[in-house]
mmCIF file of C-alpha atoms and ligand atoms in Angstrom:
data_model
loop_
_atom_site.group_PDB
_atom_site.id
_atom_site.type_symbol
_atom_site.label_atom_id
_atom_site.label_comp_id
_atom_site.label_asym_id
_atom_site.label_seq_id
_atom_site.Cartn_x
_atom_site.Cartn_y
_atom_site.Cartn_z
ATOM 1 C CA UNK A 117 -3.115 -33.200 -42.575
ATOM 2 C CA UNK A 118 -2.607 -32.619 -38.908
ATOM 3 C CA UNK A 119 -2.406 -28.384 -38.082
ATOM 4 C CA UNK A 120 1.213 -27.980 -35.927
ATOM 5 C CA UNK A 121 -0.323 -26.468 -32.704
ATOM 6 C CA UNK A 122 1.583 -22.946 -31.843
ATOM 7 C CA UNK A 123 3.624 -22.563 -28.536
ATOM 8 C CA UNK A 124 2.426 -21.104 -25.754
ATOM 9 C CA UNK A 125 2.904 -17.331 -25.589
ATOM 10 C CA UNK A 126 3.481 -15.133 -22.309
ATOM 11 C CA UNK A 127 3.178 -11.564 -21.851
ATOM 12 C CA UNK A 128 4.464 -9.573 -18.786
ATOM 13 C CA UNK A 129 2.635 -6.546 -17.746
ATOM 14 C CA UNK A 130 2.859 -3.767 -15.078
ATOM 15 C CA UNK A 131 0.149 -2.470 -12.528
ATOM 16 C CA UNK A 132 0.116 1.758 -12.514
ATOM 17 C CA UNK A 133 -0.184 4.513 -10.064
ATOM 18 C CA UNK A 134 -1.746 7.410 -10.740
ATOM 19 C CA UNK A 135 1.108 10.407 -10.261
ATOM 20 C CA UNK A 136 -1.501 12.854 -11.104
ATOM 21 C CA UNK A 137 -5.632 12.639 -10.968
ATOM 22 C CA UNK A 138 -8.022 15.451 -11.355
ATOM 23 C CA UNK A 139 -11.810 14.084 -11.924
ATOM 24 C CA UNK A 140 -13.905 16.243 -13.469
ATOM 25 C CA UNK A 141 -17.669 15.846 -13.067
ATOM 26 C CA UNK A 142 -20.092 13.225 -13.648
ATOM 27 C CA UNK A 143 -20.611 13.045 -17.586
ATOM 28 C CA UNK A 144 -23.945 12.570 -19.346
ATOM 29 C CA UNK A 145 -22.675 8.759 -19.970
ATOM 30 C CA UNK A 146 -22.453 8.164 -15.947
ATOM 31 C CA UNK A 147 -18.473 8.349 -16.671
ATOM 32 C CA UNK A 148 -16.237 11.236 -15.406
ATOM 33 C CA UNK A 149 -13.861 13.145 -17.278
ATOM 34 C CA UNK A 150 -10.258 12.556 -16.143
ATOM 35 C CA UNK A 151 -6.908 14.405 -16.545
ATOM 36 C CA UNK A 152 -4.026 11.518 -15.332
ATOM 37 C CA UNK A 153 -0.595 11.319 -15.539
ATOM 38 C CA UNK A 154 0.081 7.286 -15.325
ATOM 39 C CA UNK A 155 3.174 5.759 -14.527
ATOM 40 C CA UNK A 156 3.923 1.613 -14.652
ATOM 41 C CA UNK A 157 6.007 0.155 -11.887
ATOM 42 C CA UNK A 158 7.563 -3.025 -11.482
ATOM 43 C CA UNK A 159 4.365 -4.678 -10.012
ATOM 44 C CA UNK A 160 3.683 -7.199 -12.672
ATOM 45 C CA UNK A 161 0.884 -10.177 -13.953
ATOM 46 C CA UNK A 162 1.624 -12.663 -16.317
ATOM 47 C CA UNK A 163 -0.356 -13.764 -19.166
ATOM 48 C CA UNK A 164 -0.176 -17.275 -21.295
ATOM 49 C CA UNK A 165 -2.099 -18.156 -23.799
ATOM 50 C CA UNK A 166 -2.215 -21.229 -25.324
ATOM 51 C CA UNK A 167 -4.379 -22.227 -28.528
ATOM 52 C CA UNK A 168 -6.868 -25.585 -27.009
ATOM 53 C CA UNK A 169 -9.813 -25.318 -25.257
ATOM 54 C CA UNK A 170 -11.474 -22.305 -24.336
ATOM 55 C CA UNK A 171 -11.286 -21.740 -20.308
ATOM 56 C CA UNK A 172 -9.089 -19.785 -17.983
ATOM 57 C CA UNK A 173 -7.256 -20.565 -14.602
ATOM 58 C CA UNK A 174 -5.757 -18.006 -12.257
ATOM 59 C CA UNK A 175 -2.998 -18.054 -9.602
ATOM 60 C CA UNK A 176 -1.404 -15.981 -7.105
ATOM 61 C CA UNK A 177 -2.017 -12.261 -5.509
ATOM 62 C CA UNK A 178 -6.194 -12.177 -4.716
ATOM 63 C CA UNK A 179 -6.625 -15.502 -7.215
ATOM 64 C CA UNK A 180 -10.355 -16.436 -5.014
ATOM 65 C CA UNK A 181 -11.455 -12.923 -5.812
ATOM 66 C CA UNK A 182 -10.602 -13.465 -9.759
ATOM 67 C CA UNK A 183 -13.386 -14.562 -11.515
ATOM 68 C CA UNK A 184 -12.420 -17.289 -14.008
ATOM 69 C CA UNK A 185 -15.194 -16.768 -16.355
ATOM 70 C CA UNK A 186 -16.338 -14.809 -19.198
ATOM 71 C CA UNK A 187 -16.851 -12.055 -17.311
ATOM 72 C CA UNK A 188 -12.908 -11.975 -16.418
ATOM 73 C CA UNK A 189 -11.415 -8.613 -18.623
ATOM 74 C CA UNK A 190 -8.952 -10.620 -19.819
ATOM 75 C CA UNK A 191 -11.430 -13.109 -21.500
ATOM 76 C CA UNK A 192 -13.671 -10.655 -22.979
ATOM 77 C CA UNK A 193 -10.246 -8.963 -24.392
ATOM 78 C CA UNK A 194 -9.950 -13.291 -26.182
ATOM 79 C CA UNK A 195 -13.671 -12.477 -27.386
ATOM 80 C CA UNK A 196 -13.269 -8.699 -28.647
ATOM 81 C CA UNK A 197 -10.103 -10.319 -30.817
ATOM 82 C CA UNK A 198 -11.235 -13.266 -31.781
ATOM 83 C CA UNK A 199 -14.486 -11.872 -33.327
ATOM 84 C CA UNK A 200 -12.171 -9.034 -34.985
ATOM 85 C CA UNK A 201 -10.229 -11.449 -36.699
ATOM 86 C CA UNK A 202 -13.077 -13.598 -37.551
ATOM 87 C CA UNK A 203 -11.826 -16.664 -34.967
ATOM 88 C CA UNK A 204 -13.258 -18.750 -32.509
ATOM 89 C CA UNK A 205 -12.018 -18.047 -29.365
ATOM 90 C CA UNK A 206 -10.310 -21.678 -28.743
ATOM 91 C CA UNK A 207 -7.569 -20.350 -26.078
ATOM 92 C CA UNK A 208 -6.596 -21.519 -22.727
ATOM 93 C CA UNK A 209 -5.504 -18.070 -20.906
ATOM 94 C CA UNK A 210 -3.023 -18.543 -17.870
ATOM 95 C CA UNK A 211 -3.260 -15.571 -15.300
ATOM 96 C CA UNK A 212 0.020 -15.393 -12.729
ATOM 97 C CA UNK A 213 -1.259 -12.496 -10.598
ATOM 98 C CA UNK A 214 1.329 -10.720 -8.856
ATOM 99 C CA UNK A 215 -0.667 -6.938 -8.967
ATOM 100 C CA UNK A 216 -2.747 -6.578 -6.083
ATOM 101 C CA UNK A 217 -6.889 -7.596 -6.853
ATOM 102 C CA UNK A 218 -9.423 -4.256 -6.885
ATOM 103 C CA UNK A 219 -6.402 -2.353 -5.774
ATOM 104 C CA UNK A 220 -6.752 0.555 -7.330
ATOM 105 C CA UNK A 221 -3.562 -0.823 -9.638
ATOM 106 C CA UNK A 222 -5.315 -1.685 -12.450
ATOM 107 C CA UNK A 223 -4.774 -5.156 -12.724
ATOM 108 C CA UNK A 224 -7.783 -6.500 -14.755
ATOM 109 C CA UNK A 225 -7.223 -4.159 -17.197
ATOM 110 C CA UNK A 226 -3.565 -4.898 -17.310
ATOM 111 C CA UNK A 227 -4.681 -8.524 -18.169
ATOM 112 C CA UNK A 228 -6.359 -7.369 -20.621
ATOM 113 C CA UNK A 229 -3.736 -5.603 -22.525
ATOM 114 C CA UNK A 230 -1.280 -8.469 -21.957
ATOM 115 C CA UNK A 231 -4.141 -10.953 -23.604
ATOM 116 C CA UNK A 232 -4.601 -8.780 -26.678
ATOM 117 C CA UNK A 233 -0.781 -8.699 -27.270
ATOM 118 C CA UNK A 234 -0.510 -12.326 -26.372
ATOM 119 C CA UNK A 235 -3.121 -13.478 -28.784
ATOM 120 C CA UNK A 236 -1.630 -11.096 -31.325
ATOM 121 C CA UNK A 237 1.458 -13.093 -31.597
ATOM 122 C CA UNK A 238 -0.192 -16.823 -31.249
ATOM 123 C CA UNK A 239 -2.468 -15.675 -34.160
ATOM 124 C CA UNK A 240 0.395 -13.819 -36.109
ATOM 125 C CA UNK A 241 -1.729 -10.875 -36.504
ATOM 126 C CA UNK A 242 1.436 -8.932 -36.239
ATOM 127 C CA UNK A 243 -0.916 -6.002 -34.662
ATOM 128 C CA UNK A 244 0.910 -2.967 -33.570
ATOM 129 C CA UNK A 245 -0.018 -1.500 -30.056
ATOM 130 C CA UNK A 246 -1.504 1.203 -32.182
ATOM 131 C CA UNK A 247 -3.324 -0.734 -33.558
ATOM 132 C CA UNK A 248 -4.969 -2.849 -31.129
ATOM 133 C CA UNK A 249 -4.998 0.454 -29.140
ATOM 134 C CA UNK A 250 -8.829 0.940 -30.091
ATOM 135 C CA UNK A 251 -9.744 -2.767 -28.906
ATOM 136 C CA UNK A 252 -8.175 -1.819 -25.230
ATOM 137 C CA UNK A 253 -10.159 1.367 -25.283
ATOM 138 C CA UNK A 254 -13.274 -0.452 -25.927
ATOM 139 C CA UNK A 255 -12.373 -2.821 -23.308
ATOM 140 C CA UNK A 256 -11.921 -0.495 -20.304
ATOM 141 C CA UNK A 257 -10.375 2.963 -19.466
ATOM 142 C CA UNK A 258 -6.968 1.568 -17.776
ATOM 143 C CA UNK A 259 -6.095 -1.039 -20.861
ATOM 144 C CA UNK A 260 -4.804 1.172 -23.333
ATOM 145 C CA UNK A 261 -2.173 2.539 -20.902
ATOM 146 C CA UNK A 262 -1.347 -1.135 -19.419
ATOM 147 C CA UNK A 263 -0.388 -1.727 -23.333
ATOM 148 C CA UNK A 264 2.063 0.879 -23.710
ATOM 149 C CA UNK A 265 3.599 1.857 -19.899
ATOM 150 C CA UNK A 266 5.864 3.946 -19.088
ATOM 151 C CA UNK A 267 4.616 7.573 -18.450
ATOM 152 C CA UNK A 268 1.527 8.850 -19.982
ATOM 153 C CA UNK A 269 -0.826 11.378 -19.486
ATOM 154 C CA UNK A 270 -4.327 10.462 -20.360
ATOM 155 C CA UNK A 271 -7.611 12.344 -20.531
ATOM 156 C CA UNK A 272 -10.903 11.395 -21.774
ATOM 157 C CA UNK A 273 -11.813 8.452 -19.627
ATOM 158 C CA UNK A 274 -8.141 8.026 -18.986
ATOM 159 C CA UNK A 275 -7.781 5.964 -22.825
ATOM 160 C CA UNK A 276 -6.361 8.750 -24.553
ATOM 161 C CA UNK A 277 -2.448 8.844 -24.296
ATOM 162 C CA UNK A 278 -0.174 10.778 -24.967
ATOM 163 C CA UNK A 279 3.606 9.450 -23.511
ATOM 164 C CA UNK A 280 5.422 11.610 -21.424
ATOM 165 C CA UNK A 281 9.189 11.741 -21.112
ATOM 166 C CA UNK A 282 10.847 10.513 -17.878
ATOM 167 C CA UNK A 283 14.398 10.414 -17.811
ATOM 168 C CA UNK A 284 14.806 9.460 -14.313
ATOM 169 C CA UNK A 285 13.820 6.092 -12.512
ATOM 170 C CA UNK A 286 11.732 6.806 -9.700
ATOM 171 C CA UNK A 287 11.785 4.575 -6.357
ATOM 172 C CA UNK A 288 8.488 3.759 -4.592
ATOM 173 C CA UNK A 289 7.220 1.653 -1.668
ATOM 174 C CA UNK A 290 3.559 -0.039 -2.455
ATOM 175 C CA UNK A 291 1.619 -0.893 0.647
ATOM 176 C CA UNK A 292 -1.121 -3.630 0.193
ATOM 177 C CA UNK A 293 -4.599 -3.166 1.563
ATOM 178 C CA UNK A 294 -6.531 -6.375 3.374
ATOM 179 C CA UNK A 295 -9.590 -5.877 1.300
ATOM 180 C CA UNK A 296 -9.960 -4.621 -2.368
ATOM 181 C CA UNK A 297 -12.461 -0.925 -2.966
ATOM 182 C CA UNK A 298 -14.830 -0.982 -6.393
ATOM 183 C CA UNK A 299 -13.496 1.471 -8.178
ATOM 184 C CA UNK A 300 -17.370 2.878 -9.211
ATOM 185 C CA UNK A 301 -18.249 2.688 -5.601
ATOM 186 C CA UNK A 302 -15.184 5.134 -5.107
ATOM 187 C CA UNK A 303 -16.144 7.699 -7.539
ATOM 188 C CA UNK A 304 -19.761 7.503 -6.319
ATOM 189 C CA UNK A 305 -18.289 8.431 -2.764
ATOM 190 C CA UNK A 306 -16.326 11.531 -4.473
ATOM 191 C CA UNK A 307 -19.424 12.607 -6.238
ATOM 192 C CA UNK A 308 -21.563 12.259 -2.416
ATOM 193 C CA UNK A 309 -18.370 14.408 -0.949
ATOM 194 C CA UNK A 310 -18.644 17.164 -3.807
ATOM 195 C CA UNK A 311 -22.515 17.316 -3.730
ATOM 196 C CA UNK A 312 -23.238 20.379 -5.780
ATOM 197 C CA UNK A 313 -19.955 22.214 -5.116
ATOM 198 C CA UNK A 314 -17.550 22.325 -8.918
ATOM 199 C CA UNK A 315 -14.303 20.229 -8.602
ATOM 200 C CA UNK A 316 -11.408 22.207 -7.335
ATOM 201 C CA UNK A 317 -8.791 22.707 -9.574
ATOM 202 C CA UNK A 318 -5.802 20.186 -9.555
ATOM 203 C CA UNK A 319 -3.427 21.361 -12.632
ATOM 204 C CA UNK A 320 -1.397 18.779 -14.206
ATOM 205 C CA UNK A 321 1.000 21.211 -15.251
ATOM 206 C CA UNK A 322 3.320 20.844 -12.224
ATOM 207 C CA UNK A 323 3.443 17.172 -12.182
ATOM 208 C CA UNK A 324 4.920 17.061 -15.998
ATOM 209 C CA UNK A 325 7.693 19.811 -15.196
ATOM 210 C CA UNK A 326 8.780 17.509 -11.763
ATOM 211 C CA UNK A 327 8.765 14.424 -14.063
ATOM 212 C CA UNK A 328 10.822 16.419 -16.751
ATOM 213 C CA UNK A 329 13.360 17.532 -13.872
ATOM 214 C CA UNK A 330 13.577 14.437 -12.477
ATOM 215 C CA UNK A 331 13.767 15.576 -9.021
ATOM 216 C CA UNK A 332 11.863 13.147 -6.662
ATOM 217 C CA UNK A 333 11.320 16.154 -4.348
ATOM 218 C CA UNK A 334 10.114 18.255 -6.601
ATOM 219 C CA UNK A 335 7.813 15.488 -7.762
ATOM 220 C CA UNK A 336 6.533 14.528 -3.931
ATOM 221 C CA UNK A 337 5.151 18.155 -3.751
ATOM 222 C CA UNK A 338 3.215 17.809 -6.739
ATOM 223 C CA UNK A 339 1.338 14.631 -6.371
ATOM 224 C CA UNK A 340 -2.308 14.565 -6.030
ATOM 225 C CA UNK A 341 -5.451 12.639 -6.606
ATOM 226 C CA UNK A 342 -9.368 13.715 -5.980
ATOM 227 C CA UNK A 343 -10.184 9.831 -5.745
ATOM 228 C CA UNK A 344 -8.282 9.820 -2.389
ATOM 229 C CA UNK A 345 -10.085 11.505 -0.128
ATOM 230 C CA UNK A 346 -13.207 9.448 -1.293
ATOM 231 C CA UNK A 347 -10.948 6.229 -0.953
ATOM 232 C CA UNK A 348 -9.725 7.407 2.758
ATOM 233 C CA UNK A 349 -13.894 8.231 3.807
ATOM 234 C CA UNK A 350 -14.284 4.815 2.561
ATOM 235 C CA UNK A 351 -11.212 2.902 4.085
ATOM 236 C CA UNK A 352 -10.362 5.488 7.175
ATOM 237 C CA UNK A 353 -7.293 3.381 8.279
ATOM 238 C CA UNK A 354 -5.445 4.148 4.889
ATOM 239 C CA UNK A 355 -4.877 8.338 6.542
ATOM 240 C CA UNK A 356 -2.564 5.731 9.105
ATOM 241 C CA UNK A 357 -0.992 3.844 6.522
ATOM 242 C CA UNK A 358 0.041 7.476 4.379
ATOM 243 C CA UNK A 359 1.003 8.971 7.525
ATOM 244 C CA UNK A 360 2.932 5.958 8.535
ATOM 245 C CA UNK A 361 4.720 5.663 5.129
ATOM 246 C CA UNK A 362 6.291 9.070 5.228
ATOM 247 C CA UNK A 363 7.258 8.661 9.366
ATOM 248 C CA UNK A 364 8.916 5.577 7.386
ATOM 249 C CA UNK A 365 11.205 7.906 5.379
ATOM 250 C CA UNK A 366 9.256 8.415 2.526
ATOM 251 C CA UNK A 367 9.007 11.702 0.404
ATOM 252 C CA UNK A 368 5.323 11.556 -0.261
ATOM 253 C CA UNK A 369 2.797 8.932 0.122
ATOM 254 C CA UNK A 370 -0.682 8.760 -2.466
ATOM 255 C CA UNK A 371 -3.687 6.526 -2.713
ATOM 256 C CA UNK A 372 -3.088 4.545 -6.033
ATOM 257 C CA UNK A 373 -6.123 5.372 -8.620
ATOM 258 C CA UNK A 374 -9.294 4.407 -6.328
ATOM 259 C CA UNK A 375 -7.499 2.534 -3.345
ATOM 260 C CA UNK A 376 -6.514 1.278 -1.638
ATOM 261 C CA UNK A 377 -3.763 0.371 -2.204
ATOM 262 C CA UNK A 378 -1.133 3.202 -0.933
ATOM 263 C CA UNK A 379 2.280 4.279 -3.046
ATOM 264 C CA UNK A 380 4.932 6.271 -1.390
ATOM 265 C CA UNK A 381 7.743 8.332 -3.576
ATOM 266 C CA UNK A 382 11.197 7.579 -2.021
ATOM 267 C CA UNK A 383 14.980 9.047 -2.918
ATOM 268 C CA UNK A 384 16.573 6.169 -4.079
ATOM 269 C CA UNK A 385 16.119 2.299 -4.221
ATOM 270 C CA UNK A 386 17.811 2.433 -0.565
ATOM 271 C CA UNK A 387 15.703 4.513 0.963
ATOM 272 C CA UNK A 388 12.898 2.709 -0.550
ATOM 273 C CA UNK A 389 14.184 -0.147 1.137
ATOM 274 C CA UNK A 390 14.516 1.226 4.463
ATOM 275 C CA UNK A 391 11.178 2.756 4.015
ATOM 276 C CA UNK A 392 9.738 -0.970 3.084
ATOM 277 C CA UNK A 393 10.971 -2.259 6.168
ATOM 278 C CA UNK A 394 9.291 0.185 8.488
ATOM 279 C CA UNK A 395 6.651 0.223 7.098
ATOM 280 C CA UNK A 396 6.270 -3.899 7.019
ATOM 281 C CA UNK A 397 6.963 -3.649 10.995
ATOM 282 C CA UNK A 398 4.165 -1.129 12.190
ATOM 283 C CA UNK A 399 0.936 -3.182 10.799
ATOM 284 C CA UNK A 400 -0.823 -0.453 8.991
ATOM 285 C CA UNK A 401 -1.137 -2.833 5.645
ATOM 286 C CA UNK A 402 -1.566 -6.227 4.693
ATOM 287 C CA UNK A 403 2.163 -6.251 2.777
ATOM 288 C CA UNK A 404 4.602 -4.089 1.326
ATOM 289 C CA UNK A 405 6.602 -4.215 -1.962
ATOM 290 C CA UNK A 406 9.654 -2.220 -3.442
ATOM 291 C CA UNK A 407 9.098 -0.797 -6.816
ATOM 292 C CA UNK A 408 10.310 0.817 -9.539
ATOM 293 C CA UNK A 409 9.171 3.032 -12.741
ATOM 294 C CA UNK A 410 8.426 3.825 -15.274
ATOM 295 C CA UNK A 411 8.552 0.594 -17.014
ATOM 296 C CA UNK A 412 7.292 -0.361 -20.051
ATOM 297 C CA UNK A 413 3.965 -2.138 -21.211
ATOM 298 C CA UNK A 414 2.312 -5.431 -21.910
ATOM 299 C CA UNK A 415 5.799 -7.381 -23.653
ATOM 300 C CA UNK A 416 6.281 -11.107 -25.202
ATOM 301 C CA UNK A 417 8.243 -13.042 -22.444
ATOM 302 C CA UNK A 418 10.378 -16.265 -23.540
ATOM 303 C CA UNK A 419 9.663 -18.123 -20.385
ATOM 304 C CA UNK A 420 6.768 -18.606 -18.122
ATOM 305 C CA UNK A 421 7.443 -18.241 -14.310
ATOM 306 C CA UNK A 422 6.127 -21.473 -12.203
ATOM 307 C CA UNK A 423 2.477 -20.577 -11.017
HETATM 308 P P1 LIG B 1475 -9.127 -0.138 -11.776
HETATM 309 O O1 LIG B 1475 -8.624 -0.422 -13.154
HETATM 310 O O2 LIG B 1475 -10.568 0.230 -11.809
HETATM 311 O O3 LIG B 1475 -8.247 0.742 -10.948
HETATM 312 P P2 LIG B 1475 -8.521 -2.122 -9.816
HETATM 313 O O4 LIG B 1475 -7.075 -2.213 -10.056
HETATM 314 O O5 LIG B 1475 -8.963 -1.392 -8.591
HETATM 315 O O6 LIG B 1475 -9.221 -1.531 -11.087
HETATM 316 P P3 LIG B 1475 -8.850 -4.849 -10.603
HETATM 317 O O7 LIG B 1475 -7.769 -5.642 -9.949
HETATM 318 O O8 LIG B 1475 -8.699 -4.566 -12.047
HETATM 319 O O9 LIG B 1475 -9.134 -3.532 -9.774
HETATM 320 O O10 LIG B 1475 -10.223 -5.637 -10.318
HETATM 321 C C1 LIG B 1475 -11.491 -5.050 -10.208
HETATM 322 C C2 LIG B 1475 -12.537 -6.173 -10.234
HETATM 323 O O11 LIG B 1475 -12.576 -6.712 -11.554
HETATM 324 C C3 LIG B 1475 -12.202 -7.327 -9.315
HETATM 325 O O12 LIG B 1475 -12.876 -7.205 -8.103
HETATM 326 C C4 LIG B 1475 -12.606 -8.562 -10.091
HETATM 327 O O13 LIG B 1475 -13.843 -9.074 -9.625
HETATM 328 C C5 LIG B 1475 -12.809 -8.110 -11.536
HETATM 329 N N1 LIG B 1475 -11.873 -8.699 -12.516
HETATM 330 C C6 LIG B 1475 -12.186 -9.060 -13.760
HETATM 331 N N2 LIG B 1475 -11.118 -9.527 -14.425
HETATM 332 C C7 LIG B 1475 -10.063 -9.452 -13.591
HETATM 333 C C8 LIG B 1475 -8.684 -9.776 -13.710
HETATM 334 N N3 LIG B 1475 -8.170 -10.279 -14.833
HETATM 335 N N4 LIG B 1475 -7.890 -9.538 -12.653
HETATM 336 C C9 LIG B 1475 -8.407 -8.999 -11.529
HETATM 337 N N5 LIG B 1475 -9.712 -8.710 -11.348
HETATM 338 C C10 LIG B 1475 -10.551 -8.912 -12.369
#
């Protein structure tokens, strides 16, 4: 008797910014400890998977510097699964990209997270996000957050969450870089810049109280992330592009995670506009984008978008 093959599934998922990241120093493990406060915006990939032949094929944002092999996150997130649930790994995996490549957005890992939840429902193994919560930690540092959104702070590597409660919608303007940065090359540059000296303290605690008030201004004052000025020695054109984002109208203006790709805290969705618009005229990044969040995680879609 002939197996009925199972629709297609597609998962939406949203790139982060880092609101808040103090790195501590370099662990025994070559890893840093991190205290984060992540937030998802409205930067998204999509995801399909497809039971058939094993491959993968990627469109969109960056697509030539995607590799579409094994050694793509999102396919070693098809082989993690498939060996948990004791299946071969027959899945064609669909990658829209619309989150900027080696931008310092997360986007691999993001991938990732919308795979597992993908394959999750083609399999009907029902898993919960708790649940498959271990898998994404496994997988990378950034996955476990791409699964669940929203607002999270996040210590250990950055895969331990706890969600943190954001009433208010914040408005931001996301400048694109030309090139990508490799995110271990940029902590390698903040551990040259430190040399022997300790971290300098960056306290979380203001971040969560500006999130709780839901006062962008309050908020813009509180931002802060050590990987920046390691991102900025590396890139030196971004210190344009942040000062050029808040001569644009912008509250605030941060290097996302390790760069360098640049996200500036506006008022409103109108300002964030205007500030768009600027900053698209004065040629201090590849692109621009409006965006809000938080937003939530890796979610079932009903429809594919055209690639
Ligand atoms: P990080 O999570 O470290 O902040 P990032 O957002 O800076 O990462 P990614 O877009 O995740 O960077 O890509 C980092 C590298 O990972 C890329 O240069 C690419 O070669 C590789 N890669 C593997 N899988 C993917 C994927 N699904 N999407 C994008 N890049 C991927």
């Amino acid at each position: 008797m002939l197996s009925a093959v199972p629709p297609p599934v597609t998962v939406r998922v949203p790139a982060k910014i880092n609101l808040h990241l103090a790195v501590g120093p370099v662990r025994e493990d070559g890893f840093h400890d991190l205290v984060t406060v992540f937030h998802a915006v409205s930067l998204f990939d999509e995801v399909s998977v497809t039971q058939g032949e094993p491959g993968i094929e990627v469109f969109g944002e960056g697509v030539s510097e995607v590799p579409a092999d094994e050694t793509n996150l999102a396919w070693r997130a098809v082989q993690r699964l498939a060996e948990q649930a004791g299946r071969d790994p027959d899945v064609t995996l669909v990658l829209r990209k619309g989150i900027p490549v080696a931008g310092g957005m997360a986007g691999g890992s993001a991938d990732a997270a919308a795979t597992l939840v993908g394959l999750s429902a083609l399999w009907k193994l029902d898993l919960t996000r708790d649940e498959l919560a271990p898998i994404a930690a496994e997988l990378g540092s950034d996955v476990t957050f791409a699964l669940y959104g929203g607002t999270a702070l996040g210590t250990g590597r950055g895969e331990r969450i706890v969600p943190v409660l954001s009433r208010h919608p914040l408005h931001w303007v996301i400048a694109l870089h030309r090139g990508g940065l490799s995110t271990p090359r940029v902590f390698g540059e903040l551990d040259r810049l430190r040399g022997d000296a300790e971290p300098v303290d960056r306290p979380v605690e203001p971040v969560l109280e500006a999130i709780a008030g839901g006062d962008p201004r309050q908020l813009a004052l509180s931002l802060g992330n050590d990987l920046q000025a390691a991102a900025v020695s590396m890139v030196p054109e971004l210190r344009r592009t942040l000062r050029a984002g808040v001569d644009a109208g912008a509250l605030a203006g941060i290097v996302s995670g390790s760069g360098p790709t640049c996200a500036f805290l506006c008022t409103s969705a109108e300002a964030a506009m205007e500030a768009a618009a600027e900053l698209a005229g004065l040629g201090v990044c590849r692109t621009v984008r409006v965006a809000h969040g938080p937003v939530p995680g890796a979610r079932v879609v009903e429809e594919p978008a055209p690639p």
